[in-house]
Short mmCIF file of C-alpha atoms in Angstrom, two decimals:
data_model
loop_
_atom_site.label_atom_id
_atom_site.label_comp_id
_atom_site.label_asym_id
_atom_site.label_seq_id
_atom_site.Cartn_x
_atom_site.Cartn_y
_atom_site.Cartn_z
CA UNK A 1 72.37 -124.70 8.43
CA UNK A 2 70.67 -126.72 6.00
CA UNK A 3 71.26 -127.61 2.65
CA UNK A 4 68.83 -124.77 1.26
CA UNK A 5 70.04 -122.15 3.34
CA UNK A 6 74.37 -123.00 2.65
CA UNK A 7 73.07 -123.03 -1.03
CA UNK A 8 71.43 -119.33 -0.08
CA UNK A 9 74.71 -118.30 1.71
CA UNK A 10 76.72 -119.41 -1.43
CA UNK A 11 75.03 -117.77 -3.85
CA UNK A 12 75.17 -114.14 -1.70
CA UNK A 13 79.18 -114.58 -1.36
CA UNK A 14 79.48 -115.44 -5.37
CA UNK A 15 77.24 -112.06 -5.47
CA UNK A 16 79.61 -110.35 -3.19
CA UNK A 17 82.90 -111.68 -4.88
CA UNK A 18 81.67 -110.26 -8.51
CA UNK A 19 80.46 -107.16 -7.05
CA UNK A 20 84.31 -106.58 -5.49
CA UNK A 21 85.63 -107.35 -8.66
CA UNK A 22 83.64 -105.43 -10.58
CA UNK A 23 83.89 -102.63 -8.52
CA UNK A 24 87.93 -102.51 -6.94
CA UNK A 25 89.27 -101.75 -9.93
CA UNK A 26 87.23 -98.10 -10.21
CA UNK A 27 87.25 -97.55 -6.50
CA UNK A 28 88.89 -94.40 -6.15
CA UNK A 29 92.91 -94.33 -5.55
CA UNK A 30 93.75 -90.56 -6.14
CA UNK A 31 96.72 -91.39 -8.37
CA UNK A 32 94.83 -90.55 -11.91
CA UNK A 33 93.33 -87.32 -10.48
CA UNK A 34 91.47 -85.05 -13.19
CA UNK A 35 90.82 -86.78 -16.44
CA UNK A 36 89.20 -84.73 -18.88
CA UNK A 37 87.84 -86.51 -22.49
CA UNK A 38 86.58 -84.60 -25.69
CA UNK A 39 83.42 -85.65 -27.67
CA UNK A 40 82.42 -84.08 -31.40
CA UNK A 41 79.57 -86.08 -31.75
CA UNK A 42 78.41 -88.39 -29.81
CA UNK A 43 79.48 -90.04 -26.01
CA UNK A 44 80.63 -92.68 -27.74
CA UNK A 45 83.56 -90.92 -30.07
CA UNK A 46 85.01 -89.67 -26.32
CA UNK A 47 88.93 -89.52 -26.55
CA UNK A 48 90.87 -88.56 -23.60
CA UNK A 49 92.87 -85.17 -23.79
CA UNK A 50 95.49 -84.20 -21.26
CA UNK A 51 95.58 -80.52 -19.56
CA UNK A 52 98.96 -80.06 -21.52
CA UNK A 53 99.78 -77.66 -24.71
CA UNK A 54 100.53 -81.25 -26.48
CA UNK A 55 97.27 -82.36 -25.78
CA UNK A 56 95.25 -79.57 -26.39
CA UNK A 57 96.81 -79.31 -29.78
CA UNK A 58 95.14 -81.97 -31.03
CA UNK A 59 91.56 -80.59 -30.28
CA UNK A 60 89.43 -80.74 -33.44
CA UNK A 61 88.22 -76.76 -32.65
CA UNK A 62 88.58 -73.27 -34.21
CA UNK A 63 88.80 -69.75 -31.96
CA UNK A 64 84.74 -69.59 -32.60
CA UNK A 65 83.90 -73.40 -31.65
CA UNK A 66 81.55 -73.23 -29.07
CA UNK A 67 82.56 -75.61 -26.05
CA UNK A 68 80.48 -77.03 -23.29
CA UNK A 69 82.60 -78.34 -20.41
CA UNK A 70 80.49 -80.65 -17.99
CA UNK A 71 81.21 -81.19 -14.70
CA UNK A 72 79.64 -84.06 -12.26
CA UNK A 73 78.84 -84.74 -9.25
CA UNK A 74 80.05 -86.20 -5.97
CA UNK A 75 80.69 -89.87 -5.88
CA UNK A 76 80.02 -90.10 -10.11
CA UNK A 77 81.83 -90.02 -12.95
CA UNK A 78 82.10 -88.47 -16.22
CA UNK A 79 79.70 -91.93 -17.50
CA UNK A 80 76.54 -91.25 -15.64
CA UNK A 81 74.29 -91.32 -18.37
CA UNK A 82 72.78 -88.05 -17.16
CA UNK A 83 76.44 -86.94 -18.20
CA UNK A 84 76.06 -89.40 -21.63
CA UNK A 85 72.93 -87.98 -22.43
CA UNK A 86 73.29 -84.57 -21.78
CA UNK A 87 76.77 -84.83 -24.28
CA UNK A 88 74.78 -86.45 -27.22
CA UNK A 89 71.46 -83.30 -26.73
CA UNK A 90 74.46 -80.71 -26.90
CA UNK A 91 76.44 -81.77 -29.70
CA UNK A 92 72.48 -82.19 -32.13
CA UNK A 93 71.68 -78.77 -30.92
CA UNK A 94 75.27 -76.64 -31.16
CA UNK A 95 76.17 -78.32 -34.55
CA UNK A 96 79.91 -78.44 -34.78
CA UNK A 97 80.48 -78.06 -31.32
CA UNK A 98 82.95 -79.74 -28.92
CA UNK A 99 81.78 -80.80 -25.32
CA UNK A 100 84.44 -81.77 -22.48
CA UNK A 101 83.88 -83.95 -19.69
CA UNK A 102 85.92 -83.28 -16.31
CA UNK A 103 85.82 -86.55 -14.62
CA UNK A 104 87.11 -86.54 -10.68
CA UNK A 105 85.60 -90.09 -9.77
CA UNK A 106 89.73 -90.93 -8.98
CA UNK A 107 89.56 -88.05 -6.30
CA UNK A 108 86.48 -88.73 -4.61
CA UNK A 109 86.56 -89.54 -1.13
CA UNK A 110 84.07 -89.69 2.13
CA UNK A 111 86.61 -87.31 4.12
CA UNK A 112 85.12 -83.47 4.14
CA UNK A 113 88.79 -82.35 4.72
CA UNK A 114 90.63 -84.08 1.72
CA UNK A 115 87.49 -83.63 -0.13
CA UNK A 116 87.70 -79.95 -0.09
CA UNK A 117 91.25 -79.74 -1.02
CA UNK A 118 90.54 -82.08 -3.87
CA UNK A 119 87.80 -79.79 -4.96
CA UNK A 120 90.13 -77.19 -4.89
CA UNK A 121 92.87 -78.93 -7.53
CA UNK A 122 89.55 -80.23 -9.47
CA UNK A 123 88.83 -76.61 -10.03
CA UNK A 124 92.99 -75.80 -10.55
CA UNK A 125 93.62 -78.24 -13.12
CA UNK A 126 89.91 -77.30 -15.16
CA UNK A 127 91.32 -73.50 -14.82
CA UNK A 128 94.41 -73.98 -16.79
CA UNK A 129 93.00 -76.38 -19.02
CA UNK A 130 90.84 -73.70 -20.00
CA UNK A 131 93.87 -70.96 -19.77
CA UNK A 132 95.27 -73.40 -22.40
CA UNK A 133 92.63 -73.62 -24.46
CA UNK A 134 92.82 -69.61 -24.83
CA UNK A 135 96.82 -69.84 -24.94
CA UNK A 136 97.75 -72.20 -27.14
CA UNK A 137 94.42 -72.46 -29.29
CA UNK A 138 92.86 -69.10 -29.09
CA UNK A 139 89.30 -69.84 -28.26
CA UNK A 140 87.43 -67.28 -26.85
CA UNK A 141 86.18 -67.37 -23.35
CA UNK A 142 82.95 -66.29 -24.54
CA UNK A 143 82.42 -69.35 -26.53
CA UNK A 144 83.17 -71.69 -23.43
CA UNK A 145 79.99 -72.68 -21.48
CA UNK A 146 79.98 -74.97 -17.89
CA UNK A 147 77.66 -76.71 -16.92
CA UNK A 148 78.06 -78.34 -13.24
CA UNK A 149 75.89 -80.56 -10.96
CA UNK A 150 75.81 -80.56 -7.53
CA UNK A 151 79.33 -80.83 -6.40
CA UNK A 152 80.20 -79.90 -9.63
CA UNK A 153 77.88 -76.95 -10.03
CA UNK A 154 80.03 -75.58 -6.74
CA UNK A 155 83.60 -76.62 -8.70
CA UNK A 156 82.05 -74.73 -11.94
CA UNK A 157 82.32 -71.42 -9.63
CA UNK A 158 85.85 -71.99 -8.62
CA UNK A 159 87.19 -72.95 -12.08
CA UNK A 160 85.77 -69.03 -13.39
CA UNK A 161 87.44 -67.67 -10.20
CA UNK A 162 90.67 -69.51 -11.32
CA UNK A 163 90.79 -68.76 -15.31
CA UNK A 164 93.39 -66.38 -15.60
CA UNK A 165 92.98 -65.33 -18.87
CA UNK A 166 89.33 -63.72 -18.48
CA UNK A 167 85.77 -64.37 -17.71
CA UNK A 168 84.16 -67.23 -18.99
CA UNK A 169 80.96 -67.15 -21.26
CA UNK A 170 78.75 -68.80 -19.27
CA UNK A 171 77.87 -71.60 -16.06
CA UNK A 172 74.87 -73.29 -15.44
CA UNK A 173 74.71 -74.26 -12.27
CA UNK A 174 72.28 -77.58 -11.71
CA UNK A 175 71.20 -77.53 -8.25
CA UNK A 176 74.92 -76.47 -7.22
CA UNK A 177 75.68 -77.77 -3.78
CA UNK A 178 78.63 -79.04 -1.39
CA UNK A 179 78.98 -82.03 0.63
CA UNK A 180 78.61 -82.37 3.99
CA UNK A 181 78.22 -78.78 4.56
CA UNK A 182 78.48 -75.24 2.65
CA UNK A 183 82.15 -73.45 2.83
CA UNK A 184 83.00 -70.63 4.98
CA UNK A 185 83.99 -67.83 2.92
CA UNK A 186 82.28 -66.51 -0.53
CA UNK A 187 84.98 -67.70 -2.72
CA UNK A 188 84.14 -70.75 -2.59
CA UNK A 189 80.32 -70.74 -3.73
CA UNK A 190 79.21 -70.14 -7.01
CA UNK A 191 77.63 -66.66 -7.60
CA UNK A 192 77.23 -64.08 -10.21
CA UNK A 193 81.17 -63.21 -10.13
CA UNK A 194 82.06 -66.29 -11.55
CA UNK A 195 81.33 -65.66 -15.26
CA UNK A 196 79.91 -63.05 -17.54
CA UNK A 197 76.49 -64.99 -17.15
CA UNK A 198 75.86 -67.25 -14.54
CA UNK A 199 72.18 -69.08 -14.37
CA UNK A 200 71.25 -71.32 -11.42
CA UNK A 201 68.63 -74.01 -11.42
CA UNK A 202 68.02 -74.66 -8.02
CA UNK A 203 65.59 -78.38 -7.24
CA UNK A 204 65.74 -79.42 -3.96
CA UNK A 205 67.18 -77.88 -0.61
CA UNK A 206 70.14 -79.81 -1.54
CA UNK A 207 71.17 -76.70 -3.91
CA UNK A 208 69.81 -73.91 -1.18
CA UNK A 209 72.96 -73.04 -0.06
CA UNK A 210 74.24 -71.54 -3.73
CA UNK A 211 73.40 -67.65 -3.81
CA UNK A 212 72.25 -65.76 -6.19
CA UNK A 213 73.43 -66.23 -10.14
CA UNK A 214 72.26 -63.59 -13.11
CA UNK A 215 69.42 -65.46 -14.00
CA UNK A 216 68.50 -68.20 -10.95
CA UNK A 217 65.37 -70.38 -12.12
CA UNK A 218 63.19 -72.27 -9.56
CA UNK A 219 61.67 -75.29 -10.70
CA UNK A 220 58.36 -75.99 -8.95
CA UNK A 221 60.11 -73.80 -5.71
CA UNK A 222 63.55 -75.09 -5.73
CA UNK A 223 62.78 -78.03 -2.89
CA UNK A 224 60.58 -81.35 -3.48
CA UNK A 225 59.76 -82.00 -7.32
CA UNK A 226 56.52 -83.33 -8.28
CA UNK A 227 56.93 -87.23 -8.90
CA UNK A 228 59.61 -87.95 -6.00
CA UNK A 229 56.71 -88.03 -3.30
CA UNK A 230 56.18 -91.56 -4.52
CA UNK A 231 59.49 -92.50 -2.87
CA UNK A 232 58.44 -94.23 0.22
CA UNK A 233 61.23 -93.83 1.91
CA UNK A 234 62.51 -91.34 4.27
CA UNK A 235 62.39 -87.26 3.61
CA UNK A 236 66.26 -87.64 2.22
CA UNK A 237 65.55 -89.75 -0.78
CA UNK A 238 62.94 -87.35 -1.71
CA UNK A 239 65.36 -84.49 -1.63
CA UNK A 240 67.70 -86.63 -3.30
CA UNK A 241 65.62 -87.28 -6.21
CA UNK A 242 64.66 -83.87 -6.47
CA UNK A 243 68.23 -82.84 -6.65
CA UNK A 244 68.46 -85.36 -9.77
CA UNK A 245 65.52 -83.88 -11.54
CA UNK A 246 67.51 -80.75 -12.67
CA UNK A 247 69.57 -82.68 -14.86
CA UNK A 248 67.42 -84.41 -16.36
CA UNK A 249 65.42 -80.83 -16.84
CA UNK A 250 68.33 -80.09 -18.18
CA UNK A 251 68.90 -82.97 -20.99
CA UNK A 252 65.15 -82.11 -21.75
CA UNK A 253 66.00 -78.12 -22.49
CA UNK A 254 68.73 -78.35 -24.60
CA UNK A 255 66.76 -81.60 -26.30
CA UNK A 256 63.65 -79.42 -27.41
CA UNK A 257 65.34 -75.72 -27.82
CA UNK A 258 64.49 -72.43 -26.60
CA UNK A 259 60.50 -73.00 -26.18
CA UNK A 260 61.27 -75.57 -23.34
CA UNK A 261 60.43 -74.48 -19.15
CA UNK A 262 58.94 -70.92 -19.88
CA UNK A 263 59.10 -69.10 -16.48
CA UNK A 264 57.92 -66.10 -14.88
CA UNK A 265 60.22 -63.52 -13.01
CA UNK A 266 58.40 -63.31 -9.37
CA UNK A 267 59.78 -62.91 -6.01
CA UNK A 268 58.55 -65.95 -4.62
CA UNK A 269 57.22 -69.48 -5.36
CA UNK A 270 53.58 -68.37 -3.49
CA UNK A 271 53.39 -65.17 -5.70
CA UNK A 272 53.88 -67.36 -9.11
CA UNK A 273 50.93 -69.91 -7.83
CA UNK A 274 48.43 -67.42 -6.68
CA UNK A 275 48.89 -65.29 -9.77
CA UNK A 276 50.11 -62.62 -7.51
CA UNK A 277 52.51 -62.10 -9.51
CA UNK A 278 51.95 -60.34 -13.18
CA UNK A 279 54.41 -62.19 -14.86
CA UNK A 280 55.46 -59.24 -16.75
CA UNK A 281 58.82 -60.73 -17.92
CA UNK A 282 59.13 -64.76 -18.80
CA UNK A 283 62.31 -66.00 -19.46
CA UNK A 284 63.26 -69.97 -20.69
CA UNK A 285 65.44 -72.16 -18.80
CA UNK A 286 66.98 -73.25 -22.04
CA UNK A 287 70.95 -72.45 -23.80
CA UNK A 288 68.98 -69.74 -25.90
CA UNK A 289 67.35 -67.98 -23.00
CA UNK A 290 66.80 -64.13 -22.66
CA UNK A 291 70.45 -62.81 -21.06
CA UNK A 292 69.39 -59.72 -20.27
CA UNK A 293 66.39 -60.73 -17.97
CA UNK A 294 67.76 -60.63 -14.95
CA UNK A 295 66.80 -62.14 -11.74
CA UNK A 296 64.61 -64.71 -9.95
CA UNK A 297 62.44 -66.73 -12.26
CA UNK A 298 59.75 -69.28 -12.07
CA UNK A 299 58.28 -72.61 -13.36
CA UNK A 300 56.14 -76.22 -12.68
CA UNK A 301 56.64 -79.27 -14.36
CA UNK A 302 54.88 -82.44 -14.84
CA UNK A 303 55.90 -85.30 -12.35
CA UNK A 304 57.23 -87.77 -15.67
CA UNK A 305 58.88 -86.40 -18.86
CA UNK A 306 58.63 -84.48 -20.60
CA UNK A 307 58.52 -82.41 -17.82
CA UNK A 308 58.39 -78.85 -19.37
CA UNK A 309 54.69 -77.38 -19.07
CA UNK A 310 53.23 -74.03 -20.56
CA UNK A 311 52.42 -70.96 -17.92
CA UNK A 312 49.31 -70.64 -16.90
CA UNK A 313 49.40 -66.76 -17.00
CA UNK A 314 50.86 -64.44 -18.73
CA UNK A 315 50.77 -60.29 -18.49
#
């Protein structure tokens, strides 16, 4: 090699040797398992809480606080700043609330096996920190909302089968959806028995495999989102960033209230663009939306934020 290119070859392996550095000491080990952290109002006030009656003690909260526990997704952690931003949007628009964040990045691993076992005590240990919660602090289930993506839209299901002291309030499910490939029994999907109200926003074909919630909301069909065509890259990374776009749909609901992603109830994504559909009841993907509309609902959006758009029929 010449000068230019050891000077090249240098420069890559002084890359590589920060990049190990930076990176070993988060790489997953399995040892810290669940860590769960508290915010009151803003991502940057997070404080750690342990799943004990000690910890939970300490909880700035009342029996009528209302709590939003988010869960992530496989191979993040609790400081994507999908999870930052969505914290900071909750805690403006449920003054005096308290929002949790579950964080599993120390149990994540590429084996399906030990993944789905550590999915299992993800969803164990969020169960009787919420059983705690209720014991020792006397919130009320109703007042406890979960929000999950992906991975930890499918956990969100197993922690309501797991509370033992009742049904929660509420789980969103963000394009819920389990690695490698779905589970073999019911129990271990999210569905409509998981909490008084479950809602479902389903993105990309990466969720397809969650069934039905109480309210399930299909942005733009539920598979490729408009803006992710201009990924040049194979079909995956399209689906991929479709998957993303719910939570950033998401951040943007809770952001601008209960107006946000009006959407029609209709049977199908071809019925709701060929007006086939009358559109007699429109419900809001939003915190504030209609509970007792029932069913399968819905929407477009614009291909950049803000990505909510008005319907272009009504009844």
């Amino acid at each position: 090699m010449n000068v230019r290119q050891i000077f090249v070859v240098s420069i890559l392996m002084a890359l590589v040797a920060v990049m190990v550095v930076k990176i070993y000491p988060n790489y997953p080990t399995g040892k810290l398992g669940v860590l769960f952290y508290y915010c009151t109002s803003s991502h940057e006030d997070r404080r750690e809480v342990k799943a004990t009656s000690a910890g939970v003690a300490g909880l700035p909260l009342s029996p009528d606080t209302q709590i939003s526990i988010i869960i992530h997704g496989y191979t993040e952690s609790s400081f994507r700043m999908w999870v930052l931003n969505l914290t900071d949007v909750l805690l403006v628009a449920e003054p005096g609330s308290l929002v949790i964040l579950v964080d599993y990045w120390d149990l994540v691993t590429i084996s399906r096996p030990y993944m789905m076992a550590n999915t299992r005590q993800i969803a164990n240990t969020t169960a009787q920190f919420i059983d705690l919660l209720v014991e020792e602090r006397g919130v009320r289930l109703g007042k406890i909302h979960v929000i999950g993506f992906s991975l930890g839209g499918r956990i969100s299901g197993l922690v309501g089968d797991r509370v033992k002291s009742g049904s929660l309030g509420r789980i969103t499910g963000l394009d819920a959806s389990y690695p490698w490939l779905p589970p073999k029994t019911k129990d271990e999907f999210l569905d409509a028995s998981d909490a008084a109200l479950v809602v479902t926003l389903r993105t990309s074909t990466i969720g397809s495999y969650s069934p039905p919630g109480h309210i399930d909301f299909h942005a733009n069909g539920g598979h490729i989102q408009p803006g992710c065509s201009t990924w040049y890259l194979p079909k995956t990374a399209e689906q991929v960033c479709s998957h993303y776009r719910a939570v950033w749909i998401m951040v943007e609901a809770v952001r601008d209230g209960s107006g946000a992603f009006p959407a029609c109830r209709c049977d199908t994504r071809e019925s709701f663009v060929h007006h086939s559909c009358a559109c007699e009841t429109v419900n809001h993907f939003s915190l504030s939306l209609n509970i007792s509309a029932h069913g399968n609902f819905h929407f477009s959006t614009n291909a950049t934020p803000p990505y909510s758009q008005p319907l272009e029929h009504k009844n």
